[in-house]
Coordinates of C-alpha atoms in Angstrom, one line a residue:
X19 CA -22.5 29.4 48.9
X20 CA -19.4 31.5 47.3
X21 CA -20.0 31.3 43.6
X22 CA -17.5 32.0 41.3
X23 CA -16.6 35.0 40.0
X24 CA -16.6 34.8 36.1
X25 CA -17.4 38.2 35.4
X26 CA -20.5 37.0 33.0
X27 CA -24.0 36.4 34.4
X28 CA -25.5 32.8 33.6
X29 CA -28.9 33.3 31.5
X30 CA -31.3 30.4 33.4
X31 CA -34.6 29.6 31.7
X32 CA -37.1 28.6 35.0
X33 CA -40.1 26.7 33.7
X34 CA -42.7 26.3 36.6
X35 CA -46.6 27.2 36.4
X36 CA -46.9 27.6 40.6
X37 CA -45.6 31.3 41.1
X38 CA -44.9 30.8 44.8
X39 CA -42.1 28.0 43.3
X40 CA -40.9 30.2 40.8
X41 CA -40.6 33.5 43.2
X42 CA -38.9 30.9 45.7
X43 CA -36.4 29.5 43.6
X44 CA -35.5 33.1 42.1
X45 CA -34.9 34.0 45.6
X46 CA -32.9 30.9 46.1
X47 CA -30.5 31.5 43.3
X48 CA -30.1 35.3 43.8
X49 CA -28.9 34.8 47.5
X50 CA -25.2 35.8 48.6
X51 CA -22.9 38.2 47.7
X52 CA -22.1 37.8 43.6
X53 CA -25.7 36.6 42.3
X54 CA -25.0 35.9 38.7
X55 CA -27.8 34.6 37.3
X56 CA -30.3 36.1 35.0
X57 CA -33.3 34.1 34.7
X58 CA -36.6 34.1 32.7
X59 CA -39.1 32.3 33.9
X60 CA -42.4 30.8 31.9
X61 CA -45.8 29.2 33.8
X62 CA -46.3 27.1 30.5
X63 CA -43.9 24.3 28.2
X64 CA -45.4 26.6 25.2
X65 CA -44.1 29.6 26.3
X66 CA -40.7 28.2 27.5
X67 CA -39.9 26.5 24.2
X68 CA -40.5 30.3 22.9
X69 CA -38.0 31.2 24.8
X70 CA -35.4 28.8 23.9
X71 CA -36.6 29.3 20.2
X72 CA -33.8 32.6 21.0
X73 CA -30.8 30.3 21.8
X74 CA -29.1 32.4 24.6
X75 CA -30.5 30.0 27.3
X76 CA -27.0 28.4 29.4
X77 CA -29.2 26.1 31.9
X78 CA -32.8 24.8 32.2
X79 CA -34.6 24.3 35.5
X80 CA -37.7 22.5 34.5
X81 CA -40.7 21.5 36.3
X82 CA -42.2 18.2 35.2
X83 CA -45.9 19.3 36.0
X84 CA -47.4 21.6 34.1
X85 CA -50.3 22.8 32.6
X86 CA -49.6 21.9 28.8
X87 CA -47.0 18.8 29.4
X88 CA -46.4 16.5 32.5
X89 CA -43.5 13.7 32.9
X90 CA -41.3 12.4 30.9
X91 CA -42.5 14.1 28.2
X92 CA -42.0 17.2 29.3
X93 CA -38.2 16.9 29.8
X94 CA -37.9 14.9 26.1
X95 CA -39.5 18.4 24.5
X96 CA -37.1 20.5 26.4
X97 CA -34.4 18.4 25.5
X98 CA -35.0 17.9 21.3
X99 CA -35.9 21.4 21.5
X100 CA -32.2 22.8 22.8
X101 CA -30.0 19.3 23.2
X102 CA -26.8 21.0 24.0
X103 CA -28.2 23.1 27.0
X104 CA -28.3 21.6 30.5
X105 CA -31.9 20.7 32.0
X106 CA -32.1 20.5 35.6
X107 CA -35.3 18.8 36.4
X108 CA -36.8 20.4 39.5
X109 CA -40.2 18.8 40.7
X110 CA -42.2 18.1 44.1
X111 CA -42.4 14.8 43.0
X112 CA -39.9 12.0 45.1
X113 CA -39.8 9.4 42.6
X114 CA -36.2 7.7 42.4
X115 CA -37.3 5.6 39.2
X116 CA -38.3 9.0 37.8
X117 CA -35.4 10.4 38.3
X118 CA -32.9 7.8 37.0
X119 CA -35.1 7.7 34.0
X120 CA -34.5 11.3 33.4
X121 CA -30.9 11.5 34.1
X122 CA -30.5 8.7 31.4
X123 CA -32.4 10.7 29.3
X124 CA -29.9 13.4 29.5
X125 CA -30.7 15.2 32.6
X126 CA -27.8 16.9 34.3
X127 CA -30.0 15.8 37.9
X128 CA -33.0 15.6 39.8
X129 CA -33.9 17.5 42.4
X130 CA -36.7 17.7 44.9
X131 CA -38.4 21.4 45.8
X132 CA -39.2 20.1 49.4
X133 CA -35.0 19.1 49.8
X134 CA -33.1 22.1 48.5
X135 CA -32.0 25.5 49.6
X136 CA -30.1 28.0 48.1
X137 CA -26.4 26.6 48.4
X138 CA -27.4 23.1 47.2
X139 CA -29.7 24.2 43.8
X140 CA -26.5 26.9 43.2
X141 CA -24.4 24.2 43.1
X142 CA -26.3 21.8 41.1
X143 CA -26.7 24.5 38.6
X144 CA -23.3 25.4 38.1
X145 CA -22.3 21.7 37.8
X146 CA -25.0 21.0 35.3
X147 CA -23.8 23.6 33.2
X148 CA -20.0 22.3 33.8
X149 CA -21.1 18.8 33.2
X150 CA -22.4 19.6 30.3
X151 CA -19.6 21.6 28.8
X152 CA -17.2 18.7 29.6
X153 CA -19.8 16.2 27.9
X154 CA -19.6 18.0 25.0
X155 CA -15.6 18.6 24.8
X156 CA -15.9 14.9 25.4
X157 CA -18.1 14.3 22.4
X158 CA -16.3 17.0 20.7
X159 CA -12.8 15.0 20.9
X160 CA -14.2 11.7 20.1
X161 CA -15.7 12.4 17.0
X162 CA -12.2 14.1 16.1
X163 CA -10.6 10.9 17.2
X164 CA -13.1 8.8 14.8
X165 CA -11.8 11.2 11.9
X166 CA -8.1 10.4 12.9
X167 CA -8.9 6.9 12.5
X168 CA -11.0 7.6 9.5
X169 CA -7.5 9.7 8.4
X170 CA -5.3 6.4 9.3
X171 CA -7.3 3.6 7.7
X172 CA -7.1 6.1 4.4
X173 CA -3.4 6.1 4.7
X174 CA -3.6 2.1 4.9
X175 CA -5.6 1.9 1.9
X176 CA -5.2 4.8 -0.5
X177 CA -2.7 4.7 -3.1
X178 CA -3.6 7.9 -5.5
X179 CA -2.1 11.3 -3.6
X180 CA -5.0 13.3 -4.4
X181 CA -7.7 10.9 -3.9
X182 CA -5.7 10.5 -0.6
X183 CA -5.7 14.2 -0.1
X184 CA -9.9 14.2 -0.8
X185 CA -10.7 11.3 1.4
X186 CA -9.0 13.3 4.1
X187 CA -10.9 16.3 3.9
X188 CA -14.2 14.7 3.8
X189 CA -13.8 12.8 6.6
X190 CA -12.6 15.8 8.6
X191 CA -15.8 17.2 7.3
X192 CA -18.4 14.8 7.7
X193 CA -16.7 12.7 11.3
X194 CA -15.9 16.0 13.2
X195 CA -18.1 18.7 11.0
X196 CA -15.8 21.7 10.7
X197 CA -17.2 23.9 8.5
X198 CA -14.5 23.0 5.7
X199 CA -11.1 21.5 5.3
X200 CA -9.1 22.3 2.9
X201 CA -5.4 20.6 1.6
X202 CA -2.9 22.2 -0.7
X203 CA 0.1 20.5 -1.9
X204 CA 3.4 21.7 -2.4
X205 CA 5.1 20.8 -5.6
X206 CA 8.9 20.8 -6.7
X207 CA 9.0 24.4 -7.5
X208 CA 7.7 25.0 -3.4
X209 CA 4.7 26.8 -4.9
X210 CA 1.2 25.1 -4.6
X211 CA 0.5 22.9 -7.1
X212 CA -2.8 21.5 -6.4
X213 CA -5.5 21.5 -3.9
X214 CA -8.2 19.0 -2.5
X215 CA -11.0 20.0 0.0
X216 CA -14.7 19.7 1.7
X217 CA -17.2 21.7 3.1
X218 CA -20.3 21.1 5.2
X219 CA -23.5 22.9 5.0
X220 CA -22.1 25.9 7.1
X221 CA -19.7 26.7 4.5
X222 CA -22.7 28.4 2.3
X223 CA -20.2 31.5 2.3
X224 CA -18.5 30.3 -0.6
X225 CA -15.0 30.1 1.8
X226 CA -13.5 27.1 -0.1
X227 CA -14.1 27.8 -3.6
X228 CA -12.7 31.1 -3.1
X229 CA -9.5 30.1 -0.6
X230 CA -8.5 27.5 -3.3
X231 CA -8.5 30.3 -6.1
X232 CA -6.5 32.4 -4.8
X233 CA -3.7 29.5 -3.0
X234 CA -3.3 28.0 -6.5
X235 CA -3.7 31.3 -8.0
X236 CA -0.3 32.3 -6.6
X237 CA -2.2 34.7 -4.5
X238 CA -2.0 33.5 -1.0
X239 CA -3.8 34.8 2.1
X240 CA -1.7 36.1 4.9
X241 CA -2.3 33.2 6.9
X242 CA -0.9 31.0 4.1
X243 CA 2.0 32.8 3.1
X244 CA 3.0 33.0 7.0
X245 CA 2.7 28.9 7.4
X246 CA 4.8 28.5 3.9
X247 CA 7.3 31.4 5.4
X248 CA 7.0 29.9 8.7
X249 CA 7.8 33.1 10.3
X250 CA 7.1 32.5 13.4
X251 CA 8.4 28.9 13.4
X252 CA 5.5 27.0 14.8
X253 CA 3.5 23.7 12.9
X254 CA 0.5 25.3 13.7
X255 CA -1.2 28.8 13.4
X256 CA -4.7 30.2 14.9
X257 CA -6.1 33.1 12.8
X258 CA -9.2 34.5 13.8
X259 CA -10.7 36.5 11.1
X260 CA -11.6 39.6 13.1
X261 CA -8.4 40.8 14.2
X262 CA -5.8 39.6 12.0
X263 CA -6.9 39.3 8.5
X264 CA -6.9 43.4 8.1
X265 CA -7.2 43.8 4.3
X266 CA -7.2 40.1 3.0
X267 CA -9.3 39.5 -0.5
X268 CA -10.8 36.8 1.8
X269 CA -11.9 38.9 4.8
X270 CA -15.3 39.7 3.8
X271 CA -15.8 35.4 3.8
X272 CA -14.1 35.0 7.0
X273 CA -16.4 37.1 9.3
X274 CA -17.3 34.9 12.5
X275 CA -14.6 32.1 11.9
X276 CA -11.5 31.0 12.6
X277 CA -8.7 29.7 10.3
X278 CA -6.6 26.7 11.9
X279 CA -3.5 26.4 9.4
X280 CA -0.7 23.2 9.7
X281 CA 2.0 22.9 8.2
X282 CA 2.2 19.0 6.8
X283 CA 6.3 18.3 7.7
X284 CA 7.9 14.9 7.8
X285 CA 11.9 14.4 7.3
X286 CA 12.4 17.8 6.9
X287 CA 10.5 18.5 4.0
X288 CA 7.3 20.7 3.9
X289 CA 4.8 18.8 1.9
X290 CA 1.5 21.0 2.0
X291 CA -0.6 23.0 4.5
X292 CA -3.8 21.5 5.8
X293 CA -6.3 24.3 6.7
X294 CA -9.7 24.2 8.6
X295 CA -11.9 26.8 9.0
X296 CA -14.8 26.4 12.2
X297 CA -16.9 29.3 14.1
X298 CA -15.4 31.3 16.5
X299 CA -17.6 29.6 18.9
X300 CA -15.9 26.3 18.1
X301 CA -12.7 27.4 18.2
X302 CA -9.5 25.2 18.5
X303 CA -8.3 24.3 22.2
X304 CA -5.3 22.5 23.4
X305 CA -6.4 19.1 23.0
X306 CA -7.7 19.8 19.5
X307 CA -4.4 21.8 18.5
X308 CA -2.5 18.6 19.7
X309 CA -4.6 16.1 17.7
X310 CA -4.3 18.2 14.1
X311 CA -0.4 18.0 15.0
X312 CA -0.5 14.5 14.8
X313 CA -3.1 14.3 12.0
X314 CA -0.7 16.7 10.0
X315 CA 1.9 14.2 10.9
X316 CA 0.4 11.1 9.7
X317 CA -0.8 12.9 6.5
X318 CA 2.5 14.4 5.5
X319 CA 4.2 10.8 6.3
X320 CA 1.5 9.3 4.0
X321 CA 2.7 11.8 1.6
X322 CA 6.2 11.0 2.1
X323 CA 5.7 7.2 1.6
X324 CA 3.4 7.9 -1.6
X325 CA 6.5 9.8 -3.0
X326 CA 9.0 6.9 -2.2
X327 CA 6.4 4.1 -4.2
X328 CA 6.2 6.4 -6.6
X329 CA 10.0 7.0 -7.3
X330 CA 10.3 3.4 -6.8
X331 CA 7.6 2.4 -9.5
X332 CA 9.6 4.8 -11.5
X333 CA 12.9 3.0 -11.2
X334 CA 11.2 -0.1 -11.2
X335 CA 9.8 1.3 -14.6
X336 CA 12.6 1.9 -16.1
X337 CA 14.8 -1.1 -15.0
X338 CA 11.8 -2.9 -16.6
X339 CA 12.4 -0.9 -19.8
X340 CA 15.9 -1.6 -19.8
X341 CA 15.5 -5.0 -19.4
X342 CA 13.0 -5.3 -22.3
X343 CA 15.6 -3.7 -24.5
X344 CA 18.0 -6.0 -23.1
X345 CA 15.9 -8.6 -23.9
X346 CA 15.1 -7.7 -27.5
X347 CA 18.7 -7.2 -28.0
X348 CA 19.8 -10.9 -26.6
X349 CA 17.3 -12.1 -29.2
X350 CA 18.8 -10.4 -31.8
X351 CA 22.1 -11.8 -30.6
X352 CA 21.3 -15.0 -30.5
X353 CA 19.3 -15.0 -34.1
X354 CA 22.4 -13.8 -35.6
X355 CA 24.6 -16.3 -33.9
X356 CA 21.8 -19.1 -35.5
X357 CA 22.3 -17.4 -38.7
X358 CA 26.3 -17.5 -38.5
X359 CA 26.4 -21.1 -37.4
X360 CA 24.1 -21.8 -40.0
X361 CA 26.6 -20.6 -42.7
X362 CA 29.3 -22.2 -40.9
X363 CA 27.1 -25.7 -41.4
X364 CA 26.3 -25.2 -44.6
X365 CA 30.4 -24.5 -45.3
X366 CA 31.3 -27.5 -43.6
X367 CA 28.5 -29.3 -45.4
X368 CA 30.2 -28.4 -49.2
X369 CA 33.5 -28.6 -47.7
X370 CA 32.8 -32.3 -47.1
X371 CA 31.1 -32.9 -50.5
X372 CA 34.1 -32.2 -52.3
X373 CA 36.6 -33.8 -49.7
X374 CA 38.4 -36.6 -51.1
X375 CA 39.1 -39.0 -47.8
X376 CA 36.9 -40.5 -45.7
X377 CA 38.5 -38.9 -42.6
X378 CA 38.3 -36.0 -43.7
X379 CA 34.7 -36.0 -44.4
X380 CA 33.9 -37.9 -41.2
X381 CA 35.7 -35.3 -39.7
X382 CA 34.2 -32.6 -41.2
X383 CA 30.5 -34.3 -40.9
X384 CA 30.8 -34.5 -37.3
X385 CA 31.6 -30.3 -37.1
X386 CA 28.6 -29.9 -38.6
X387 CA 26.7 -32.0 -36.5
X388 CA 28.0 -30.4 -33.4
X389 CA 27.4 -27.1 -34.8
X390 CA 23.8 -28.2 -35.2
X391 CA 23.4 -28.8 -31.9
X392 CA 24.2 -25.3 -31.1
X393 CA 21.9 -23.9 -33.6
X394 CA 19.3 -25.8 -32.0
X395 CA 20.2 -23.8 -28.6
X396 CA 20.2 -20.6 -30.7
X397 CA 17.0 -21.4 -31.7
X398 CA 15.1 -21.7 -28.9
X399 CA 16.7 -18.7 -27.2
X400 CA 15.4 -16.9 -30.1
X401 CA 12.1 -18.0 -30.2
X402 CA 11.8 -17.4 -26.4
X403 CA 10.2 -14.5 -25.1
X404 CA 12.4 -14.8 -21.8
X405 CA 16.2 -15.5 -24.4
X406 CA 18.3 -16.2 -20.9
X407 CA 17.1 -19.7 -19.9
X408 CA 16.9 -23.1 -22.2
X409 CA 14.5 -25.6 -22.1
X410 CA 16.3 -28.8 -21.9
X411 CA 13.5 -31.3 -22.3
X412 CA 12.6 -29.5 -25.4
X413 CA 16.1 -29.4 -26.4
X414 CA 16.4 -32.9 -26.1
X415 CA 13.5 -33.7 -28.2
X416 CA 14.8 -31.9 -31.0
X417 CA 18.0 -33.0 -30.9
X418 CA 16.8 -36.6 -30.8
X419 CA 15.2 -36.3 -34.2
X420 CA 17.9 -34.0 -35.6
X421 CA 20.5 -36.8 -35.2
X422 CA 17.7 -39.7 -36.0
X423 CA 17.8 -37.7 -39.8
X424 CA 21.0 -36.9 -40.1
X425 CA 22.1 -40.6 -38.4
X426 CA 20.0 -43.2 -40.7
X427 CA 20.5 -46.5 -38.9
X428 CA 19.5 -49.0 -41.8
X429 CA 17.8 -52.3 -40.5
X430 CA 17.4 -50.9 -36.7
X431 CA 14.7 -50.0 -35.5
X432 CA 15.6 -48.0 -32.1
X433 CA 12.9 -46.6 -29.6
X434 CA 14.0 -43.6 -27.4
X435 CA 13.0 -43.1 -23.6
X436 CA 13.5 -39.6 -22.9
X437 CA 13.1 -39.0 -19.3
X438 CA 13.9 -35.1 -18.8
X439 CA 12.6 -32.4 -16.3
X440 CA 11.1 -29.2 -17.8
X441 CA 14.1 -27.4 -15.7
X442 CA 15.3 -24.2 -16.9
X443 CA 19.0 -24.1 -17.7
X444 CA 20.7 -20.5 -18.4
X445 CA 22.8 -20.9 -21.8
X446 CA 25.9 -20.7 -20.5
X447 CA 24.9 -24.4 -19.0
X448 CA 22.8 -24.9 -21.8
X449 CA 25.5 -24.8 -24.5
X450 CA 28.2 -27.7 -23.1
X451 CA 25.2 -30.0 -21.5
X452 CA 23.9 -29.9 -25.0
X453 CA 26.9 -30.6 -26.4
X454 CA 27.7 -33.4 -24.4
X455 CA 24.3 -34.6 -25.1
X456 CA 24.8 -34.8 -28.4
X457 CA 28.2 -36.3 -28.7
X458 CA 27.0 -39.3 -26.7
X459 CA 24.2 -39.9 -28.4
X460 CA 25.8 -39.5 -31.9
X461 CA 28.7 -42.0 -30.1
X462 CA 25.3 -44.2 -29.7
X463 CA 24.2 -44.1 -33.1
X464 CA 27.4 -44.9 -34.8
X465 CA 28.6 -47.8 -33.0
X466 CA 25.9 -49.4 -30.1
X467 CA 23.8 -51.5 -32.5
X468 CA 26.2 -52.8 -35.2
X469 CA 24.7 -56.0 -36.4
X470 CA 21.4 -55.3 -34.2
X471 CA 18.1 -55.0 -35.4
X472 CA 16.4 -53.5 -32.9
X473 CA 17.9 -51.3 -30.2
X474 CA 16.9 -48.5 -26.9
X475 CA 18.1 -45.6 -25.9
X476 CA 17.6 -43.8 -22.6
X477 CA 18.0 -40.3 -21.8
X478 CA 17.5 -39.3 -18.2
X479 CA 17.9 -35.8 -17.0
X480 CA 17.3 -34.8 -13.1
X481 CA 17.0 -31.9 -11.1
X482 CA 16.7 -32.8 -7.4
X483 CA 16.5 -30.4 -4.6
X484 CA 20.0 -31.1 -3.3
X485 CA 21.0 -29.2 -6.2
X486 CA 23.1 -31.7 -8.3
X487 CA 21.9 -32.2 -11.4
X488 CA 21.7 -35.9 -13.0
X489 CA 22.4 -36.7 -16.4
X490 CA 22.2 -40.3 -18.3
X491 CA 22.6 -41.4 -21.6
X492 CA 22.3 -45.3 -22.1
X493 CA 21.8 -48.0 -24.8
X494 CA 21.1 -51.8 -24.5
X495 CA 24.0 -52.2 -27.5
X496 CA 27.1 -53.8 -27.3
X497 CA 28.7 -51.8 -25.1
X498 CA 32.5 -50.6 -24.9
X499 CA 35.5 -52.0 -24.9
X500 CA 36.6 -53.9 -22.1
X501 CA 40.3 -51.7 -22.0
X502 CA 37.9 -48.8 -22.6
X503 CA 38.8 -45.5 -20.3
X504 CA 37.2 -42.3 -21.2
X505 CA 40.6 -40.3 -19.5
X506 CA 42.7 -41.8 -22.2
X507 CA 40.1 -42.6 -24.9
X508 CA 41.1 -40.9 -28.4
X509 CA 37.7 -40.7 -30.0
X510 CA 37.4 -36.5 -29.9
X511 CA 33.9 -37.0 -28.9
X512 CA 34.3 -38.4 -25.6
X513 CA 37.1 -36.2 -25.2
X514 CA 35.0 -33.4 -25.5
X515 CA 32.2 -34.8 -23.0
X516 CA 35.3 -34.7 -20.5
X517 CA 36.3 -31.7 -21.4
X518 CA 32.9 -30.1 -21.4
X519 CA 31.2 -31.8 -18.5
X520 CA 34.5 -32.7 -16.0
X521 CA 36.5 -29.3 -16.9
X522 CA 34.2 -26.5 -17.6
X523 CA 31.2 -27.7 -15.2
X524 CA 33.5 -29.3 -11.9
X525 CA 30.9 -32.7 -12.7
X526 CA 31.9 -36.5 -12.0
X527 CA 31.5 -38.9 -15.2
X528 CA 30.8 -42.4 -14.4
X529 CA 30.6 -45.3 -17.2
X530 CA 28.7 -48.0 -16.9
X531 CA 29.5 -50.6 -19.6
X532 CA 28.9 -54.0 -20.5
X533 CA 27.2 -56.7 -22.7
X534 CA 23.7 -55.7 -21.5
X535 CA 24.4 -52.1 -22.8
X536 CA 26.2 -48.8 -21.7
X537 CA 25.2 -46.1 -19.3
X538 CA 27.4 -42.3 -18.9
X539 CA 26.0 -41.2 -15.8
X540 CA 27.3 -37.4 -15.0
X541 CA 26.7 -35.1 -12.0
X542 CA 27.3 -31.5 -11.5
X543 CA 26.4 -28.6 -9.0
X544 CA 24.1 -26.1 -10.9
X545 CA 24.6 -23.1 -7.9
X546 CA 28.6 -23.8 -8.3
X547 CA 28.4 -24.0 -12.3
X548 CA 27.3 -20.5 -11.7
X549 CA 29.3 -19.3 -9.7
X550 CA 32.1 -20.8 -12.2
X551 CA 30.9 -19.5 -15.3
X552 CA 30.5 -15.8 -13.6
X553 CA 33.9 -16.3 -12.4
X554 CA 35.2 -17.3 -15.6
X555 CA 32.7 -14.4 -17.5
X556 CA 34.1 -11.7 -15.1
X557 CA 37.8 -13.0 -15.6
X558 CA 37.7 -13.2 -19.7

């Protein structure tokens, strides 16, 4: 057999105690024209473990009969004692069982003394040994793919940057075990501002403690300042320690390893460098380069999303803030506008005590009443921690025994049915509703139960979802005037209920009226009444 020409000779551990095998196989394996193999060869298991105590062995050919071991056994000491060498069980025993036992045990194959020659055990040795090298790049490349998924569930769960930036470099460490891992992140200035990282037991050389010094302390290894620099305009960079540190501070801790740096780049922004340091004898290949890439990747995109919640919570912050101050300032607003239509109340209240006519003071009472309504409006905006929207239920229930005290109807007694949604109502809505509200119920009070001694009213107020809102105010009194019209009334109260409700809010008024009693039933659009008042706001 031609056997490859690698310009290293294979170190082969033979372990057989029959000397005419072992002379045999030696001859077997050093037959042709390029014999590379270098083999040792032991009569016992004792003395072969010895020998693999050295760790230089590339490929085991092991007899399961020996003196000191036989079996399975055998190959299980072998194998615990130097897993990531090759064993090539070679045996006089034909036992098919045997040998699929021992090849999913770990055996690179079985083969029988009395069925091979020198071509056939050459080649089985060489593709144990290339079996097991691609085994362990297999195993090698999974457990980095189980730390980029340990990498991407962090980025679905972590919130905190350098919590983030520690859970990363632990699981580097402990999923893949490089010897350490180490993060730095850039701030605003483009200088390091902090640093996260991890280290396995192999990293007893102090290398992260003393990296991290001297990145944050400004004093950057070569191999740092040339991925910030990016001088030679690659993501990542290979530095092996022997030959291109020279006279770095870190030199003397970077003897027998090799520095993988990556630049952590997403929307063309440089957000930190993620370093690893491993042996020389692990060092980086293709496959590996190509993964960090995308790790780097994912990390720095992490970063970059962290930084967008971050500005957002900000902004969100401070629109909060602002709105706060808004807040506090729209109760102040609308405790001084209580306070001036209180004064206004109270002036219209001494103004009528010392009018002379009746109209006049009816005139003047009803001001105040109306201005009382509005107080009442004030009030609750005031007292609200959110002083935008009005409860109108509670509005109503106030107002009710407002006009109740300041409306004594002698020898009636009246019972009220108050029917009204808790549904918010901005004040803008608030203030003519209200209004409206209390001009037909003051209407009610003054003229429905004349000569009655017992009387109802009803207020109704609904909020369906087709998004007109329903209001009704009704008595069982003695109802209007048969010639009554409320476009051409000249009672100022109704007037203003059309003006407030039919103008200003676009509603329809509808009046019910006869002996049994009287019923104003009015509709509006609340989404259009905004719109109108915005309209109107924006226009004024």
């Amino acid at each position: 057999m031609t056997m490859p020409d690698t310009g290293k000779r294979i170190k082969v551990l033979l372990i057989e105690d029959n000397s005419g095998d072992a002379r045999l196989i030696r001859e077997m394996l050093s037959d042709g024209d390029k014999a590379t193999f270098d083999m040792r060869c032991a009569d016992r298991l004792s003395t072969g473990l010895e020998f693999l105590a050295a760790k230089d062995i590339e490929v085991i050919l092991l007899d399961l009969g020996l003196p000191d071991s036989s079996g399975l056994d055998t190959f299980a000491r072998v194998h615990d004692m130097a897993p990531d060498v090759p064993i090539v069980m070679l045996t006089g025993l034909d036992d098919t069982t045997l040998a699929i036992k021992g090849v999913q045990a770990g055996a690179q194959d079985y083969l029988v003394k009395s069925r091979v020659d020198s071509d056939s055990l050459t080649r089985a040795t060489y593709y144990a040994i290339e079996r097991k090298k691609a085994e362990k790049q297999i195993e090698h490349l999974n457990s980095l793919l189980r730390a980029v998924r340990s990498v991407d569930q962090l980025i679905m769960i972590e919130t905190d940057r350098d919590s983030f930036l520690h859970g990363v470099c632990e699981a580097l460490v402990n999923t893949h075990g490089y010897d350490s891992v180490w993060l730095g992140f850039l701030g605003d200035n483009g200088k390091i501002s902090s640093a996260s990282s991890a280290s396995s037991g192999n990293d007893a050389s102090g290398f992260t403690e003393q990296f991290i010094k001297n990145a944050l302390g400004r004093n950057h290894p070569p191999c740092i300042g040339d991925a910030l620099a990016n001088r030679d305009g690659s993501t990542i960079t290979v530095v092996d320690g022997q030959t291109t540190c020279g006279d770095c501070l870190l030199s003397s801790v970077c003897t027998g390893k090799e520095a993988v740096v990556i630049r952590l780049e997403h929307a063309g922004r440089l957000f930190g460098l993620l370093t690893i340091s491993l042996t020389s004898a692990d060092a980086a290949d293709r496959e590996e380069k190509s993964l960090l890439k995308g790790v780097a990747f994912d990390i720095a995109f992490a970063l970059h999303n962290m930084e967008l919640d971050e500005t957002r919570k900000q902004e969100e912050e401070q629109i909060q803030a602002s709105l706060d101050e808004k807040e506090v300032l729209l109760q102040e607003i609308h405790h001084r506008a209580k306070n001036n239509l209180q004064v206004i109340s109270s002036l219209l209240n001494m103004q009528a005590r010392v009018a002379g006519e009746k109209t006049t003071i009816n005139a003047l009472t009803e001001s105040r009443h109306r201005i009382d309504a509005m107080i009442l409006i004030h009030s609750q905006l005031y007292e609200k921690s959110d002083p935008t929207d009005i409860s109108m239920k509670k509005f109503v229930e106030r107002l009710l025994s407002q006009l109740f005290q300041t409306h004594p109807v002698r020898d009636t007694e009246i019972v009220s049915d108050v029917r009204v949604v808790d549904y918010p109502f901005p004040v803008s809505i608030a203030i003519p509703v209200g209004l409206a509200i209390n001009e037909l119920l003051t209407n009610v009070l003054l003229h429905a139960f004349n000569g009655r001694t017992d009387g109802k009213i009803g207020i109704a107020l609904d909020a369906p979802e087709n998004g007109r809102i329903s209001l009704k105010v009704s008595d069982d009194g003695i109802g209007l005037p048969e010639d009554f019209d409320i476009d051409s009334t000249g009672t100022l109260g109704l007037r203003l209920v059309k003006l407030l409700m039919r103008e200003q809010l676009q509603g329809d008024i509808e009046v019910i009226s006869n002996l049994r009693g009287t019923t104003f039933k009015i509709e509006w659009g609340l989404e259009s009444d905004y719109e109108d008042v915005k309209s109107h706001e924006t226009n004024s």
